[in-house]
PDB file of C-alpha atoms in Angstrom:
ATOM      1  CA  GLN T   1      15.970  -1.731 -13.890  1.00 82.00           C
ATOM      2  CA  VAL T   2      14.543  -2.876 -10.562  1.00 86.00           C
ATOM      3  CA  GLN T   3      11.669  -0.704  -9.422  1.00 92.00           C
ATOM      4  CA  LEU T   4       8.200  -0.530  -7.923  1.00 95.00           C
ATOM      5  CA  VAL T   5       5.634   1.620  -9.675  1.00 95.00           C
ATOM      6  CA  GLU T   6       2.404   2.811  -8.069  1.00 97.00           C
ATOM      7  CA  SER T   7      -0.542   4.080 -10.075  1.00 98.00           C
ATOM      8  CA  GLY T   8      -4.213   4.833  -9.684  1.00 98.00           C
ATOM      9  CA  GLY T   9      -4.140   7.893  -7.488  1.00 98.00           C
ATOM     10  CA  GLY T  10      -6.200  10.981  -8.143  1.00 98.00           C
ATOM     11  CA  LEU T  11      -8.877  13.317  -6.888  1.00 98.00           C
ATOM     12  CA  VAL T  12     -12.083  11.787  -5.545  1.00 98.00           C
ATOM     13  CA  GLN T  13     -15.035  13.080  -3.567  1.00 98.00           C
ATOM     14  CA  PRO T  14     -15.710  11.891  -0.030  1.00 98.00           C
ATOM     15  CA  GLY T  15     -17.468   8.543  -0.117  1.00 98.00           C
ATOM     16  CA  GLY T  16     -15.880   7.659  -3.438  1.00 98.00           C
ATOM     17  CA  SER T  17     -13.499   4.866  -4.392  1.00 98.00           C
ATOM     18  CA  LEU T  18     -10.103   4.424  -5.952  1.00 98.00           C
ATOM     19  CA  ARG T  19      -7.983   1.399  -6.739  1.00 98.00           C
ATOM     20  CA  LEU T  20      -4.236   1.735  -6.440  1.00 98.00           C
ATOM     21  CA  SER T  21      -1.864  -0.612  -8.239  1.00 98.00           C
ATOM     22  CA  CYS T  22       1.669  -1.606  -7.374  1.00 97.00           C
ATOM     23  CA  ALA T  23       3.686  -3.269 -10.128  1.00 96.00           C
ATOM     24  CA  ALA T  24       7.290  -4.369 -10.195  1.00 94.00           C
ATOM     25  CA  SER T  25       9.895  -4.416 -12.886  1.00 90.00           C
ATOM     26  CA  GLY T  26      13.092  -6.372 -12.691  1.00 90.00           C
ATOM     27  CA  PHE T  27      11.791  -8.846 -10.130  1.00 90.00           C
ATOM     28  CA  THR T  28       8.688 -10.913  -9.342  1.00 91.00           C
ATOM     29  CA  LEU T  29       6.452  -9.176  -6.854  1.00 91.00           C
ATOM     30  CA  ASN T  30       4.364 -12.215  -5.990  1.00 88.00           C
ATOM     31  CA  THR T  31       7.331 -13.800  -4.222  1.00 89.00           C
ATOM     32  CA  TYR T  32       7.412 -10.995  -1.643  1.00 93.00           C
ATOM     33  CA  THR T  33       5.360  -9.575   1.173  1.00 95.00           C
ATOM     34  CA  VAL T  34       4.025  -6.218  -0.007  1.00 97.00           C
ATOM     35  CA  ALA T  35       2.678  -3.312   1.990  1.00 97.00           C
ATOM     36  CA  TRP T  36       0.978   0.002   1.355  1.00 98.00           C
ATOM     37  CA  PHE T  37       1.894   3.090   3.335  1.00 98.00           C
ATOM     38  CA  ARG T  38       0.741   6.670   3.178  1.00 98.00           C
ATOM     39  CA  GLN T  39       2.112  10.014   4.168  1.00 98.00           C
ATOM     40  CA  ALA T  40       0.051  13.143   4.554  1.00 97.00           C
ATOM     41  CA  PRO T  41       1.656  16.593   4.476  1.00 93.00           C
ATOM     42  CA  GLY T  42       3.394  17.293   7.753  1.00 95.00           C
ATOM     43  CA  LYS T  43       2.789  13.814   9.106  1.00 97.00           C
ATOM     44  CA  GLU T  44       4.859  10.687   9.473  1.00 97.00           C
ATOM     45  CA  ARG T  45       4.544   7.815   7.047  1.00 98.00           C
ATOM     46  CA  GLU T  46       2.039   5.280   8.338  1.00 98.00           C
ATOM     47  CA  GLY T  47       1.234   1.707   7.450  1.00 98.00           C
ATOM     48  CA  VAL T  48      -2.088   1.074   5.739  1.00 98.00           C
ATOM     49  CA  SER T  49      -2.118  -2.583   4.780  1.00 98.00           C
ATOM     50  CA  CYS T  50       0.062  -5.521   3.849  1.00 97.00           C
ATOM     51  CA  ILE T  51      -0.287  -8.896   2.192  1.00 97.00           C
ATOM     52  CA  LEU T  52       2.059 -11.703   3.073  1.00 95.00           C
ATOM     53  CA  ILE T  53       3.914 -14.079   0.839  1.00 90.00           C
ATOM     54  CA  GLY T  54       2.679 -17.644   1.044  1.00 80.00           C
ATOM     55  CA  ASP T  55      -0.800 -17.724   2.559  1.00 78.00           C
ATOM     56  CA  SER T  56      -1.488 -14.132   1.465  1.00 85.00           C
ATOM     57  CA  ALA T  57      -2.685 -13.195   4.910  1.00 94.00           C
ATOM     58  CA  THR T  58      -3.662  -9.545   5.083  1.00 97.00           C
ATOM     59  CA  TYR T  59      -3.364  -6.861   7.732  1.00 97.00           C
ATOM     60  CA  TYR T  60      -4.916  -3.407   7.982  1.00 98.00           C
ATOM     61  CA  SER T  61      -4.515  -0.353  10.130  1.00 98.00           C
ATOM     62  CA  ASP T  62      -7.482   0.538  12.286  1.00 98.00           C
ATOM     63  CA  ALA T  63      -7.949   3.725  10.251  1.00 98.00           C
ATOM     64  CA  VAL T  64      -8.783   1.833   7.068  1.00 98.00           C
ATOM     65  CA  LYS T  65     -10.132  -1.511   8.289  1.00 98.00           C
ATOM     66  CA  GLY T  66     -13.458  -2.276   6.667  1.00 98.00           C
ATOM     67  CA  ARG T  67     -12.950   0.284   3.906  1.00 98.00           C
ATOM     68  CA  PHE T  68      -9.732  -0.777   2.162  1.00 98.00           C
ATOM     69  CA  THR T  69      -8.884  -4.171   0.672  1.00 98.00           C
ATOM     70  CA  ILE T  70      -5.439  -5.355  -0.391  1.00 97.00           C
ATOM     71  CA  SER T  71      -5.105  -8.142  -2.929  1.00 96.00           C
ATOM     72  CA  ARG T  72      -2.711  -9.822  -5.321  1.00 94.00           C
ATOM     73  CA  ASP T  73      -3.125 -10.600  -8.988  1.00 92.00           C
ATOM     74  CA  ASN T  74      -0.440 -13.193  -9.546  1.00 89.00           C
ATOM     75  CA  ALA T  75      -1.131 -13.441 -13.258  1.00 91.00           C
ATOM     76  CA  ASN T  76      -0.270  -9.768 -13.654  1.00 91.00           C
ATOM     77  CA  ASP T  77       2.213  -9.726 -10.764  1.00 92.00           C
ATOM     78  CA  THR T  78       0.448  -6.725  -9.278  1.00 95.00           C
ATOM     79  CA  VAL T  79      -0.774  -5.815  -5.807  1.00 96.00           C
ATOM     80  CA  TYR T  80      -3.883  -3.682  -5.501  1.00 97.00           C
ATOM     81  CA  LEU T  81      -5.334  -1.501  -2.796  1.00 98.00           C
ATOM     82  CA  GLN T  82      -9.064  -1.025  -3.253  1.00 98.00           C
ATOM     83  CA  MET T  83     -10.136   2.022  -1.285  1.00 98.00           C
ATOM     84  CA  ASN T  84     -13.842   2.539  -0.654  1.00 98.00           C
ATOM     85  CA  ASN T  85     -15.795   5.123   1.323  1.00 98.00           C
ATOM     86  CA  LEU T  86     -12.857   7.499   1.135  1.00 98.00           C
ATOM     87  CA  LYS T  87     -12.623  10.296   3.656  1.00 98.00           C
ATOM     88  CA  PRO T  88     -10.770  13.616   3.541  1.00 97.00           C
ATOM     89  CA  GLU T  89      -8.352  12.233   6.143  1.00 97.00           C
ATOM     90  CA  ASP T  90      -7.286   9.578   3.620  1.00 98.00           C
ATOM     91  CA  THR T  91      -5.635  12.321   1.577  1.00 98.00           C
ATOM     92  CA  ALA T  92      -1.933  11.464   1.295  1.00 98.00           C
ATOM     93  CA  ASP T  93       0.803  10.170  -0.937  1.00 98.00           C
ATOM     94  CA  TYR T  94       0.500   6.397  -1.061  1.00 98.00           C
ATOM     95  CA  TYR T  95       3.533   4.152  -1.389  1.00 98.00           C
ATOM     96  CA  CYS T  96       3.979   0.460  -1.894  1.00 97.00           C
ATOM     97  CA  ALA T  97       6.932  -1.280  -0.344  1.00 97.00           C
ATOM     98  CA  THR T  98       8.490  -4.717  -0.355  1.00 96.00           C
ATOM     99  CA  ASP T  99      11.580  -6.681   0.619  1.00 94.00           C
ATOM    100  CA  PHE T 100      10.335  -7.078   4.184  1.00 93.00           C
ATOM    101  CA  ARG T 101      13.157  -7.629   6.670  1.00 94.00           C
ATOM    102  CA  GLY T 102      11.431  -7.126  10.008  1.00 90.00           C
ATOM    103  CA  THR T 103       9.464  -9.059  12.584  1.00 92.00           C
ATOM    104  CA  GLN T 104       5.708  -9.584  12.579  1.00 90.00           C
ATOM    105  CA  LEU T 105       5.396  -6.491  14.758  1.00 92.00           C
ATOM    106  CA  GLN T 106       6.888  -4.457  11.919  1.00 95.00           C
ATOM    107  CA  LEU T 107       4.506  -5.544   9.161  1.00 96.00           C
ATOM    108  CA  LEU T 108       2.942  -2.071   9.075  1.00 97.00           C
ATOM    109  CA  GLU T 109       6.073  -0.184  10.080  1.00 97.00           C
ATOM    110  CA  PRO T 110       8.173   1.623   7.445  1.00 97.00           C
ATOM    111  CA  SER T 111      11.323   0.348   9.141  1.00 95.00           C
ATOM    112  CA  GLY T 112      10.450  -3.197   8.125  1.00 95.00           C
ATOM    113  CA  TYR T 113      10.758  -2.606   4.384  1.00 96.00           C
ATOM    114  CA  LYS T 114      13.802  -2.007   2.245  1.00 95.00           C
ATOM    115  CA  PHE T 115      12.441  -1.276  -1.204  1.00 95.00           C
ATOM    116  CA  TRP T 116       9.962   1.478  -2.010  1.00 97.00           C
ATOM    117  CA  GLY T 117       8.099   2.928  -4.930  1.00 97.00           C
ATOM    118  CA  GLN T 118       7.870   6.637  -5.716  1.00 96.00           C
ATOM    119  CA  GLY T 119       4.291   7.039  -4.588  1.00 97.00           C
ATOM    120  CA  THR T 120       0.963   8.128  -6.025  1.00 98.00           C
ATOM    121  CA  GLN T 121      -1.107  11.015  -4.728  1.00 98.00           C
ATOM    122  CA  VAL T 122      -4.629  10.563  -3.419  1.00 98.00           C
ATOM    123  CA  THR T 123      -6.783  13.598  -2.682  1.00 98.00           C
ATOM    124  CA  VAL T 124     -10.220  13.252  -1.142  1.00 98.00           C
ATOM    125  CA  SER T 125     -12.111  16.495  -1.381  1.00 97.00           C
ATOM    126  CA  SER T 126     -15.443  17.909  -2.436  1.00 96.00           C
TER     127      SER T 126
END
């Protein structure tokens, strides 16, 4: 079965850290561009970060730049999102996505991706 599976979400206090994982079954993730998105209650899904196939260039939204780091572990065929200095406004469901079909302008746009995981919940609260 072809699927993306996110894990690592949970409840953390402001200023804390979490590491999210995105793993694939049925295909090899390290041959694709992979992105992380998030969606807070009542808000639209927004791009957080992506890592490109090939040179593994990375991109971040302004909201998370300097706090979040995306990376690949090719040996385990997993993409990670290390989230540091978490803020209450980071609270959301986080999704990984792949099978990028868009232009460079769409790297952090949901419309650029065709295949999605089910999401993992992140809550930042004291």
